[in-house]
PDB file of C-alpha atoms and ligand atoms in Angstrom:
ATOM      1  CA  MET R   1     108.954 115.753  96.428  1.00 95.00           C
ATOM      2  CA  LYS R   2     105.621 114.600  95.036  1.00 97.00           C
ATOM      3  CA  ILE R   3     103.411 112.270  97.031  1.00 98.00           C
ATOM      4  CA  TYR R   4     100.597 110.164  95.613  1.00 98.00           C
ATOM      5  CA  LEU R   5      97.526 110.737  97.785  1.00 98.00           C
ATOM      6  CA  ASN R   6      94.116 109.317  96.895  1.00 98.00           C
ATOM      7  CA  GLY R   7      94.568 109.455  93.137  1.00 97.00           C
ATOM      8  CA  LYS R   8      96.553 112.706  92.880  1.00 98.00           C
ATOM      9  CA  LEU R   9     100.210 113.654  92.955  1.00 98.00           C
ATOM     10  CA  VAL R  10     100.616 116.496  95.429  1.00 98.00           C
ATOM     11  CA  PRO R  11     103.637 118.398  96.792  1.00 98.00           C
ATOM     12  CA  LYS R  12     104.957 116.940 100.069  1.00 97.00           C
ATOM     13  CA  GLY R  13     103.751 119.993 102.032  1.00 97.00           C
ATOM     14  CA  GLN R  14     100.186 119.378 100.913  1.00 96.00           C
ATOM     15  CA  ALA R  15     100.251 115.616 101.432  1.00 98.00           C
ATOM     16  CA  ALA R  16      98.274 115.511 104.671  1.00 97.00           C
ATOM     17  CA  VAL R  17      95.809 113.057 106.144  1.00 97.00           C
ATOM     18  CA  SER R  18      93.087 113.798 108.646  1.00 98.00           C
ATOM     19  CA  VAL R  19      93.666 113.480 112.400  1.00 98.00           C
ATOM     20  CA  PHE R  20      90.471 111.387 112.255  1.00 98.00           C
ATOM     21  CA  ASP R  21      92.117 108.847 109.932  1.00 98.00           C
ATOM     22  CA  HIS R  22      91.900 105.465 111.650  1.00 98.00           C
ATOM     23  CA  GLY R  23      95.356 104.657 110.336  1.00 98.00           C
ATOM     24  CA  LEU R  24      96.614 107.302 112.755  1.00 98.00           C
ATOM     25  CA  LEU R  25      94.048 106.833 115.544  1.00 98.00           C
ATOM     26  CA  TYR R  26      94.296 103.030 115.719  1.00 98.00           C
ATOM     27  CA  GLY R  27      97.062 101.858 113.394  1.00 98.00           C
ATOM     28  CA  ASP R  28      94.216 100.505 111.270  1.00 98.00           C
ATOM     29  CA  GLY R  29      95.737  99.926 107.858  1.00 98.00           C
ATOM     30  CA  VAL R  30      98.335  98.013 105.869  1.00 98.00           C
ATOM     31  CA  PHE R  31     101.576  98.868 104.110  1.00 98.00           C
ATOM     32  CA  GLU R  32     104.432  97.729 101.905  1.00 98.00           C
ATOM     33  CA  GLY R  33     108.040  98.753 101.489  1.00 98.00           C
ATOM     34  CA  ILE R  34     109.309  98.262  97.936  1.00 98.00           C
ATOM     35  CA  ARG R  35     112.716  98.887  96.353  1.00 97.00           C
ATOM     36  CA  PHE R  36     113.596 100.035  92.870  1.00 97.00           C
ATOM     37  CA  TYR R  37     117.032  99.718  91.338  1.00 97.00           C
ATOM     38  CA  ALA R  38     118.399 101.162  88.101  1.00 96.00           C
ATOM     39  CA  GLY R  39     114.962 102.170  86.875  1.00 97.00           C
ATOM     40  CA  ARG R  40     113.194  98.891  87.659  1.00 98.00           C
ATOM     41  CA  VAL R  41     110.886  98.040  90.552  1.00 98.00           C
ATOM     42  CA  PHE R  42     111.965  94.825  92.242  1.00 98.00           C
ATOM     43  CA  ARG R  43     109.203  92.226  92.731  1.00 98.00           C
ATOM     44  CA  LEU R  44     106.422  94.790  92.405  1.00 98.00           C
ATOM     45  CA  ASP R  45     103.724  92.148  91.865  1.00 98.00           C
ATOM     46  CA  ASP R  46     104.776  90.208  94.976  1.00 98.00           C
ATOM     47  CA  HIS R  47     104.512  93.338  97.114  1.00 98.00           C
ATOM     48  CA  VAL R  48     101.172  94.392  95.644  1.00 98.00           C
ATOM     49  CA  ASP R  49      99.805  90.850  96.110  1.00 98.00           C
ATOM     50  CA  ARG R  50     100.905  90.822  99.749  1.00 98.00           C
ATOM     51  CA  LEU R  51      99.313  94.244 100.319  1.00 98.00           C
ATOM     52  CA  TYR R  52      95.971  92.979  98.993  1.00 98.00           C
ATOM     53  CA  ARG R  53      96.219  89.843 101.116  1.00 98.00           C
ATOM     54  CA  SER R  54      96.999  91.939 104.221  1.00 98.00           C
ATOM     55  CA  ALA R  55      94.024  94.191 103.418  1.00 98.00           C
ATOM     56  CA  ARG R  56      91.700  91.233 102.880  1.00 98.00           C
ATOM     57  CA  ALA R  57      92.762  89.752 106.205  1.00 98.00           C
ATOM     58  CA  ILE R  58      91.752  92.921 108.044  1.00 98.00           C
ATOM     59  CA  ALA R  59      88.530  93.321 105.993  1.00 98.00           C
ATOM     60  CA  LEU R  60      89.785  96.464 104.279  1.00 98.00           C
ATOM     61  CA  THR R  61      88.751  96.987 100.662  1.00 98.00           C
ATOM     62  CA  ILE R  62      91.400  98.835  98.675  1.00 98.00           C
ATOM     63  CA  PRO R  63      89.493 101.264  96.426  1.00 97.00           C
ATOM     64  CA  MET R  64      91.438 100.398  93.266  1.00 98.00           C
ATOM     65  CA  THR R  65      92.616  97.320  91.392  1.00 98.00           C
ATOM     66  CA  PRO R  66      96.084  95.813  91.892  1.00 98.00           C
ATOM     67  CA  ASP R  67      96.999  96.955  88.352  1.00 98.00           C
ATOM     68  CA  GLU R  68      95.893 100.509  89.050  1.00 98.00           C
ATOM     69  CA  LEU R  69      97.877 100.520  92.268  1.00 98.00           C
ATOM     70  CA  SER R  70     100.985  99.170  90.517  1.00 98.00           C
ATOM     71  CA  LEU R  71     100.685 101.918  87.892  1.00 98.00           C
ATOM     72  CA  ALA R  72     100.323 104.493  90.669  1.00 98.00           C
ATOM     73  CA  VAL R  73     103.600 103.236  92.196  1.00 98.00           C
ATOM     74  CA  LEU R  74     105.385 103.651  88.843  1.00 98.00           C
ATOM     75  CA  GLU R  75     103.827 107.076  88.300  1.00 98.00           C
ATOM     76  CA  THR R  76     104.966 108.260  91.737  1.00 98.00           C
ATOM     77  CA  ILE R  77     108.544 107.150  91.098  1.00 98.00           C
ATOM     78  CA  ARG R  78     108.565 108.876  87.688  1.00 98.00           C
ATOM     79  CA  ALA R  79     107.113 112.080  89.141  1.00 98.00           C
ATOM     80  CA  ASN R  80     110.087 112.252  91.499  1.00 97.00           C
ATOM     81  CA  GLY R  81     112.687 111.609  88.807  1.00 97.00           C
ATOM     82  CA  LEU R  82     114.231 108.711  90.720  1.00 96.00           C
ATOM     83  CA  GLN R  83     116.074 105.659  89.360  1.00 96.00           C
ATOM     84  CA  ASP R  84     117.061 104.027  92.662  1.00 96.00           C
ATOM     85  CA  GLY R  85     115.105 104.212  95.879  1.00 97.00           C
ATOM     86  CA  TYR R  86     112.401 102.966  98.179  1.00 97.00           C
ATOM     87  CA  VAL R  87     108.640 103.188  97.978  1.00 98.00           C
ATOM     88  CA  ARG R  88     106.314 103.192 100.957  1.00 98.00           C
ATOM     89  CA  LEU R  89     102.824 102.184  99.928  1.00 98.00           C
ATOM     90  CA  VAL R  90     100.161 102.695 102.595  1.00 98.00           C
ATOM     91  CA  VAL R  91      96.422 102.045 102.725  1.00 98.00           C
ATOM     92  CA  THR R  92      94.592 103.129 105.868  1.00 98.00           C
ATOM     93  CA  ARG R  93      90.988 102.567 106.922  1.00 98.00           C
ATOM     94  CA  GLY R  94      90.463 106.258 106.174  1.00 98.00           C
ATOM     95  CA  GLU R  95      88.794 109.145 107.951  1.00 98.00           C
ATOM     96  CA  GLY R  96      86.045 108.274 110.397  1.00 98.00           C
ATOM     97  CA  SER R  97      84.591 109.187 113.739  1.00 97.00           C
ATOM     98  CA  LEU R  98      86.084 108.459 117.149  1.00 97.00           C
ATOM     99  CA  GLY R  99      85.399 104.845 118.020  1.00 95.00           C
ATOM    100  CA  LEU R 100      87.018 101.668 116.802  1.00 97.00           C
ATOM    101  CA  SER R 101      84.433 100.598 114.295  1.00 97.00           C
ATOM    102  CA  PRO R 102      85.602 100.870 110.696  1.00 98.00           C
ATOM    103  CA  LYS R 103      81.949 101.396 109.724  1.00 97.00           C
ATOM    104  CA  SER R 104      82.492 105.133 110.078  1.00 98.00           C
ATOM    105  CA  CYS R 105      85.278 105.053 107.469  1.00 98.00           C
ATOM    106  CA  PRO R 106      83.750 104.891 103.977  1.00 98.00           C
ATOM    107  CA  ASN R 107      86.880 105.902 102.050  1.00 98.00           C
ATOM    108  CA  PRO R 108      90.247 104.235 102.681  1.00 98.00           C
ATOM    109  CA  THR R 109      93.242 106.541 102.342  1.00 98.00           C
ATOM    110  CA  VAL R 110      95.894 105.468  99.809  1.00 98.00           C
ATOM    111  CA  PHE R 111      99.275 107.142  99.709  1.00 98.00           C
ATOM    112  CA  ILE R 112     102.609 106.393  98.088  1.00 98.00           C
ATOM    113  CA  ILE R 113     105.966 107.924  99.007  1.00 98.00           C
ATOM    114  CA  ALA R 114     108.947 107.423  96.679  1.00 98.00           C
ATOM    115  CA  SER R 115     112.176 108.265  98.445  1.00 96.00           C
ATOM    116  CA  THR R 116     115.449 106.665  99.469  1.00 90.00           C
ATOM    117  CA  ILE R 117     116.383 104.421 102.373  1.00 84.00           C
ATOM    118  CA  THR R 118     119.663 103.430 103.998  1.00 83.00           C
ATOM    119  CA  LEU R 119     119.080 101.063 106.833  1.00 79.00           C
ATOM    120  CA  TYR R 120     122.635 100.082 107.665  1.00 88.00           C
ATOM    121  CA  PRO R 121     125.997 101.638 106.856  1.00 90.00           C
ATOM    122  CA  ASP R 122     128.137  99.855 104.220  1.00 89.00           C
ATOM    123  CA  GLU R 123     130.527  98.760 106.916  1.00 91.00           C
ATOM    124  CA  MET R 124     127.862  96.521 108.467  1.00 92.00           C
ATOM    125  CA  TYR R 125     127.440  94.632 105.200  1.00 93.00           C
ATOM    126  CA  GLN R 126     131.178  93.935 105.184  1.00 94.00           C
ATOM    127  CA  ARG R 127     131.628  93.162 108.887  1.00 97.00           C
ATOM    128  CA  GLY R 128     128.186  91.836 109.777  1.00 97.00           C
ATOM    129  CA  LEU R 129     125.566  92.817 112.327  1.00 97.00           C
ATOM    130  CA  LYS R 130     125.341  92.119 116.021  1.00 98.00           C
ATOM    131  CA  LEU R 131     122.028  90.695 117.183  1.00 98.00           C
ATOM    132  CA  VAL R 132     120.461  90.458 120.612  1.00 98.00           C
ATOM    133  CA  THR R 133     117.438  88.466 121.655  1.00 98.00           C
ATOM    134  CA  CYS R 134     114.572  90.745 122.640  1.00 98.00           C
ATOM    135  CA  ALA R 135     112.304  90.128 125.618  1.00 98.00           C
ATOM    136  CA  THR R 136     109.382  91.382 123.517  1.00 98.00           C
ATOM    137  CA  ARG R 137     107.807  88.378 121.805  1.00 97.00           C
ATOM    138  CA  ARG R 138     106.555  88.346 118.226  1.00 97.00           C
ATOM    139  CA  ILE R 139     102.806  88.850 118.062  1.00 95.00           C
ATOM    140  CA  ALA R 140     100.852  85.595 118.335  1.00 93.00           C
ATOM    141  CA  HIS R 141      98.598  84.262 115.558  1.00 93.00           C
ATOM    142  CA  GLY R 142      95.738  84.319 118.040  1.00 93.00           C
ATOM    143  CA  ALA R 143      96.090  88.074 118.548  1.00 94.00           C
ATOM    144  CA  LEU R 144      96.752  89.323 115.014  1.00 94.00           C
ATOM    145  CA  SER R 145      98.235  87.259 112.227  1.00 94.00           C
ATOM    146  CA  PRO R 146     101.937  88.075 111.908  1.00 92.00           C
ATOM    147  CA  MET R 147     101.366  87.560 108.159  1.00 94.00           C
ATOM    148  CA  VAL R 148      99.498  90.859 108.013  1.00 96.00           C
ATOM    149  CA  LYS R 149     101.824  93.766 107.273  1.00 97.00           C
ATOM    150  CA  SER R 150      99.690  96.164 109.275  1.00 98.00           C
ATOM    151  CA  LEU R 151     100.288  99.677 110.564  1.00 98.00           C
ATOM    152  CA  ASN R 152     100.493  98.153 114.058  1.00 94.00           C
ATOM    153  CA  TYR R 153     104.264  97.838 114.403  1.00 95.00           C
ATOM    154  CA  LEU R 154     104.500  98.671 118.109  1.00 96.00           C
ATOM    155  CA  ASN R 155     105.427  95.118 118.974  1.00 95.00           C
ATOM    156  CA  ASN R 156     108.409  95.272 116.604  1.00 97.00           C
ATOM    157  CA  ILE R 157     109.248  98.836 117.630  1.00 98.00           C
ATOM    158  CA  MET R 158     109.461  97.799 121.307  1.00 98.00           C
ATOM    159  CA  ALA R 159     111.869  95.065 120.254  1.00 98.00           C
ATOM    160  CA  LYS R 160     113.872  97.513 118.108  1.00 98.00           C
ATOM    161  CA  ILE R 161     114.235  99.830 121.132  1.00 98.00           C
ATOM    162  CA  GLU R 162     115.574  96.897 123.152  1.00 98.00           C
ATOM    163  CA  ALA R 163     118.080  96.068 120.423  1.00 98.00           C
ATOM    164  CA  GLU R 164     119.248  99.669 120.198  1.00 97.00           C
ATOM    165  CA  GLN R 165     119.588  99.933 123.983  1.00 98.00           C
ATOM    166  CA  ALA R 166     121.812  96.875 123.864  1.00 98.00           C
ATOM    167  CA  GLY R 167     123.942  98.406 121.111  1.00 97.00           C
ATOM    168  CA  ALA R 168     122.917  95.773 118.578  1.00 97.00           C
ATOM    169  CA  GLY R 169     122.101  96.299 114.900  1.00 96.00           C
ATOM    170  CA  GLU R 170     118.982  94.143 115.003  1.00 97.00           C
ATOM    171  CA  GLY R 171     116.819  92.377 117.551  1.00 98.00           C
ATOM    172  CA  LEU R 172     115.911  88.707 117.373  1.00 98.00           C
ATOM    173  CA  MET R 173     112.263  88.028 118.168  1.00 98.00           C
ATOM    174  CA  LEU R 174     110.983  84.725 119.522  1.00 98.00           C
ATOM    175  CA  ASN R 175     107.396  83.510 119.455  1.00 98.00           C
ATOM    176  CA  GLU R 176     105.355  82.537 122.510  1.00 96.00           C
ATOM    177  CA  GLN R 177     106.806  79.008 122.375  1.00 97.00           C
ATOM    178  CA  GLY R 178     110.359  80.315 122.451  1.00 98.00           C
ATOM    179  CA  TYR R 179     111.180  79.446 118.854  1.00 98.00           C
ATOM    180  CA  VAL R 180     112.838  82.031 116.647  1.00 98.00           C
ATOM    181  CA  ALA R 181     110.307  83.989 114.569  1.00 98.00           C
ATOM    182  CA  GLU R 182     112.324  86.708 112.817  1.00 98.00           C
ATOM    183  CA  CYS R 183     114.016  90.039 113.526  1.00 98.00           C
ATOM    184  CA  THR R 184     112.185  93.336 114.047  1.00 97.00           C
ATOM    185  CA  GLY R 185     112.129  94.169 110.335  1.00 97.00           C
ATOM    186  CA  ASP R 186     113.896  91.264 108.652  1.00 97.00           C
ATOM    187  CA  ASN R 187     113.658  87.512 108.233  1.00 98.00           C
ATOM    188  CA  VAL R 188     116.440  85.357 109.670  1.00 98.00           C
ATOM    189  CA  PHE R 189     118.369  82.426 108.150  1.00 98.00           C
ATOM    190  CA  VAL R 190     121.086  80.107 109.442  1.00 98.00           C
ATOM    191  CA  VAL R 191     123.571  78.011 107.488  1.00 98.00           C
ATOM    192  CA  ARG R 192     124.893  74.767 108.895  1.00 98.00           C
ATOM    193  CA  ASP R 193     126.833  72.067 107.059  1.00 96.00           C
ATOM    194  CA  GLY R 194     126.013  73.779 103.763  1.00 95.00           C
ATOM    195  CA  ARG R 195     122.264  73.699 104.427  1.00 98.00           C
ATOM    196  CA  ILE R 196     120.124  76.818 104.833  1.00 98.00           C
ATOM    197  CA  VAL R 197     117.303  76.888 107.377  1.00 98.00           C
ATOM    198  CA  THR R 198     114.758  79.600 108.191  1.00 98.00           C
ATOM    199  CA  PRO R 199     111.770  79.561 110.557  1.00 98.00           C
ATOM    200  CA  PRO R 200     108.441  78.622 108.968  1.00 97.00           C
ATOM    201  CA  ILE R 201     105.802  81.312 108.526  1.00 96.00           C
ATOM    202  CA  ALA R 202     103.797  79.537 111.230  1.00 96.00           C
ATOM    203  CA  ALA R 203     106.559  80.407 113.733  1.00 98.00           C
ATOM    204  CA  GLY R 204     105.572  84.076 113.351  1.00 96.00           C
ATOM    205  CA  ALA R 205     107.754  85.136 110.438  1.00 96.00           C
ATOM    206  CA  LEU R 206     106.461  87.540 107.832  1.00 96.00           C
ATOM    207  CA  ALA R 207     106.320  85.934 104.377  1.00 97.00           C
ATOM    208  CA  GLY R 208     109.116  88.217 103.229  1.00 98.00           C
ATOM    209  CA  VAL R 209     109.552  88.971  99.549  1.00 98.00           C
ATOM    210  CA  THR R 210     113.341  88.906  99.981  1.00 98.00           C
ATOM    211  CA  ARG R 211     112.991  85.650 101.923  1.00 98.00           C
ATOM    212  CA  ALA R 212     111.253  84.101  98.891  1.00 98.00           C
ATOM    213  CA  VAL R 213     114.033  85.380  96.608  1.00 98.00           C
ATOM    214  CA  VAL R 214     116.620  83.636  98.836  1.00 98.00           C
ATOM    215  CA  PHE R 215     114.723  80.353  98.358  1.00 98.00           C
ATOM    216  CA  GLU R 216     114.905  80.849  94.572  1.00 98.00           C
ATOM    217  CA  LEU R 217     118.608  81.745  94.633  1.00 98.00           C
ATOM    218  CA  ALA R 218     119.567  78.861  96.928  1.00 98.00           C
ATOM    219  CA  ARG R 219     117.692  76.382  94.751  1.00 97.00           C
ATOM    220  CA  SER R 220     119.358  77.769  91.613  1.00 96.00           C
ATOM    221  CA  LEU R 221     122.710  77.105  93.298  1.00 96.00           C
ATOM    222  CA  GLY R 222     121.654  73.601  94.303  1.00 97.00           C
ATOM    223  CA  ILE R 223     121.862  74.481  98.006  1.00 98.00           C
ATOM    224  CA  ASP R 224     119.458  72.654 100.308  1.00 98.00           C
ATOM    225  CA  ILE R 225     117.092  75.220 101.860  1.00 98.00           C
ATOM    226  CA  ARG R 226     114.200  74.497 104.175  1.00 98.00           C
ATOM    227  CA  GLU R 227     111.773  75.884 106.720  1.00 98.00           C
ATOM    228  CA  GLU R 228     112.245  74.445 110.200  1.00 98.00           C
ATOM    229  CA  ASN R 229     111.678  75.678 113.717  1.00 98.00           C
ATOM    230  CA  ILE R 230     114.931  76.959 115.123  1.00 98.00           C
ATOM    231  CA  THR R 231     115.972  78.107 118.585  1.00 98.00           C
ATOM    232  CA  ARG R 232     118.624  80.545 119.719  1.00 98.00           C
ATOM    233  CA  TYR R 233     120.940  77.537 120.150  1.00 98.00           C
ATOM    234  CA  ASP R 234     120.782  76.948 116.394  1.00 98.00           C
ATOM    235  CA  ILE R 235     121.989  80.498 115.779  1.00 98.00           C
ATOM    236  CA  TYR R 236     124.692  80.373 118.486  1.00 98.00           C
ATOM    237  CA  THR R 237     126.075  77.225 116.875  1.00 98.00           C
ATOM    238  CA  ALA R 238     125.479  78.011 113.190  1.00 98.00           C
ATOM    239  CA  ASP R 239     128.216  78.269 110.577  1.00 98.00           C
ATOM    240  CA  GLU R 240     126.584  81.435 109.236  1.00 98.00           C
ATOM    241  CA  CYS R 241     123.588  83.639 109.859  1.00 98.00           C
ATOM    242  CA  PHE R 242     122.056  86.331 107.693  1.00 98.00           C
ATOM    243  CA  LEU R 243     118.968  88.538 107.605  1.00 98.00           C
ATOM    244  CA  THR R 244     116.800  89.520 104.668  1.00 98.00           C
ATOM    245  CA  GLY R 245     114.447  92.420 104.041  1.00 97.00           C
ATOM    246  CA  THR R 246     113.517  94.856 101.320  1.00 97.00           C
ATOM    247  CA  ALA R 247     115.377  97.684 103.016  1.00 94.00           C
ATOM    248  CA  ALA R 248     118.256  95.609 104.433  1.00 94.00           C
ATOM    249  CA  GLU R 249     118.560  93.307 101.362  1.00 96.00           C
ATOM    250  CA  ILE R 250     120.771  90.401 102.543  1.00 97.00           C
ATOM    251  CA  ILE R 251     122.980  91.272 105.487  1.00 97.00           C
ATOM    252  CA  PRO R 252     125.302  88.985 107.463  1.00 98.00           C
ATOM    253  CA  ALA R 253     124.770  88.608 111.227  1.00 98.00           C
ATOM    254  CA  VAL R 254     127.931  87.644 113.077  1.00 98.00           C
ATOM    255  CA  GLU R 255     127.013  87.758 116.748  1.00 98.00           C
ATOM    256  CA  LEU R 256     123.999  86.881 118.897  1.00 98.00           C
ATOM    257  CA  ASP R 257     123.784  87.710 122.609  1.00 98.00           C
ATOM    258  CA  ALA R 258     127.543  88.300 122.798  1.00 96.00           C
ATOM    259  CA  ARG R 259     128.362  84.905 121.278  1.00 98.00           C
ATOM    260  CA  LEU R 260     130.276  84.986 118.017  1.00 98.00           C
ATOM    261  CA  ILE R 261     128.582  83.041 115.260  1.00 98.00           C
ATOM    262  CA  HIS R 262     131.307  80.684 113.999  1.00 98.00           C
ATOM    263  CA  ASP R 263     134.387  82.910 113.486  1.00 97.00           C
ATOM    264  CA  GLY R 264     132.395  86.155 113.713  1.00 98.00           C
ATOM    265  CA  LYS R 265     132.861  86.912 110.016  1.00 98.00           C
ATOM    266  CA  PRO R 266     130.382  86.861 107.130  1.00 98.00           C
ATOM    267  CA  GLY R 267     130.426  83.358 105.631  1.00 97.00           C
ATOM    268  CA  PRO R 268     130.789  82.096 102.062  1.00 97.00           C
ATOM    269  CA  VAL R 269     127.157  81.078 101.513  1.00 98.00           C
ATOM    270  CA  THR R 270     125.968  84.507 102.676  1.00 98.00           C
ATOM    271  CA  LEU R 271     128.449  86.275 100.404  1.00 96.00           C
ATOM    272  CA  ARG R 272     127.451  84.175  97.403  1.00 97.00           C
ATOM    273  CA  LEU R 273     123.779  84.909  97.963  1.00 97.00           C
ATOM    274  CA  THR R 274     124.495  88.609  98.451  1.00 96.00           C
ATOM    275  CA  GLY R 275     126.334  88.779  95.122  1.00 95.00           C
ATOM    276  CA  LEU R 276     123.558  87.006  93.239  1.00 97.00           C
ATOM    277  CA  PHE R 277     120.906  89.110  94.935  1.00 97.00           C
ATOM    278  CA  ARG R 278     122.653  92.334  93.871  1.00 95.00           C
ATOM    279  CA  GLU R 279     122.805  91.085  90.293  1.00 96.00           C
ATOM    280  CA  LEU R 280     119.125  90.142  90.315  1.00 97.00           C
ATOM    281  CA  THR R 281     118.019  93.510  91.661  1.00 96.00           C
ATOM    282  CA  ARG R 282     119.913  95.307  88.931  1.00 94.00           C
ATOM    283  CA  THR R 283     118.784  93.148  86.030  1.00 95.00           C
ATOM    284  CA  THR R 284     115.145  92.264  86.750  1.00 97.00           C
ATOM    285  CA  GLY R 285     111.976  94.105  87.718  1.00 97.00           C
ATOM    286  CA  THR R 286     109.201  96.232  86.298  1.00 98.00           C
ATOM    287  CA  PRO R 287     110.591  99.164  84.284  1.00 97.00           C
ATOM    288  CA  ILE R 288     109.433 102.464  85.742  1.00 97.00           C
ATOM    289  CA  GLY R 289     108.934 103.661  82.146  1.00 91.00           C
TER     290      GLY R 289
HETATM  291  N1  LIG D   1     109.716  90.841 108.832  1.00 56.74           N
HETATM  292  C1  LIG D   1     109.106  91.983 109.177  1.00 56.74           C
HETATM  293  C2  LIG D   1     108.422  92.088 110.486  1.00 56.74           C
HETATM  294  C3  LIG D   1     109.105  93.056 108.277  1.00 56.74           C
HETATM  295  O1  LIG D   1     108.494  94.201 108.604  1.00 56.74           O
HETATM  296  C4  LIG D   1     110.422  91.735 106.732  1.00 56.74           C
HETATM  297  C5  LIG D   1     110.362  90.691 107.652  1.00 56.74           C
HETATM  298  C6  LIG D   1     111.114  91.510 105.428  1.00 56.74           C
HETATM  299  O2  LIG D   1     110.160  91.365 104.389  1.00 56.74           O
HETATM  300  P1  LIG D   1     110.460  91.807 102.885  1.00 56.74           P
HETATM  301  O3  LIG D   1     109.222  91.498 102.165  1.00 56.74           O
HETATM  302  O4  LIG D   1     110.774  93.273 102.915  1.00 56.74           O
HETATM  303  O5  LIG D   1     111.622  91.000 102.425  1.00 56.74           O
HETATM  304  C7  LIG D   1     109.768  92.946 107.030  1.00 56.74           C
HETATM  305  C8  LIG D   1     109.762  94.104 106.086  1.00 56.74           C
HETATM  306  C9  LIG D   1     112.452  99.044 108.703  1.00 56.74           C
HETATM  307  C10 LIG D   1     111.323  98.420 107.954  1.00 56.74           C
HETATM  308  O6  LIG D   1     112.492 100.276 108.765  1.00 56.74           O
HETATM  309  C11 LIG D   1     111.338  97.079 107.661  1.00 56.74           C
HETATM  310  C12 LIG D   1     110.282  96.500 106.959  1.00 56.74           C
HETATM  311  C13 LIG D   1     109.238  97.264 106.605  1.00 56.74           C
HETATM  312  C14 LIG D   1     109.215  98.598 106.915  1.00 56.74           C
HETATM  313  C15 LIG D   1     110.255  99.206 107.592  1.00 56.74           C
HETATM  314  O7  LIG D   1     113.302  98.310 109.209  1.00 56.74           O
HETATM  315  N2  LIG D   1     110.435  95.178 106.723  1.00 56.74           N
END
């Protein structure tokens, strides 16, 4: 396996960062997870744009242009001879001294891993996931914008541990007001009376790339889709529920807190979207070259 590290492709065994890297010491950095299918990178520009926005929000200057970074992603995939897989793109504050200040970090670290990812077994896509509500709340805007895809994922990891302890596939995270924000690594949608609703970004949801694709697909089908605050009640009583994420794609959720959602089976709107999403991932995207 070849890893892109600060402008070079190096063997995995040599792809090492310093123990003084603030990405490691403080979680000071940003990242993206990107998928490629059948030799094309899905929504590469959207991911690169979000990475630059995340970096800007934390006052981190990425030492290359978005075009250069996109080319580096393609180069890394090619170097590994892959056609289908997952890319992790990471920019950290870089090596510095001990102490929080980023002033001691003149050179951000950029690395790109091209590999594969399987988040859930096939069976879960057919049967649907169980969700539980986590006690851990989604990080508040006043602490760190939940829009920033930072290397600080402890909040979500604590929630993921709760979900796993409860035997659930994913954990539902609420914001400080008690409204639904999202899941630990996915956005959440409900369907009721043929209408699709998802929490607004302001509720603490990440502006997911897959989430945006669902808006496009729903509109192309003439299905009403909107952002509205929702509570757990809205999920308990929904006709359908599904989650979206780069790794998870679109996955049905059929239970929340031991209550079946409708009949506890993936619903027709979810299945339609899943089919269209699959088609889109296999027919669009930036060719890896
Ligand atoms: N919310 C959060 C908190 C995320 O981290 C999404 C929503 C979905 O966004 P995209 O743009 O991918 O549609 C994410 C992204 C994992 C894992 O292992 C998940 C993400 C990133 C890295 C790892 O579950 N999700």
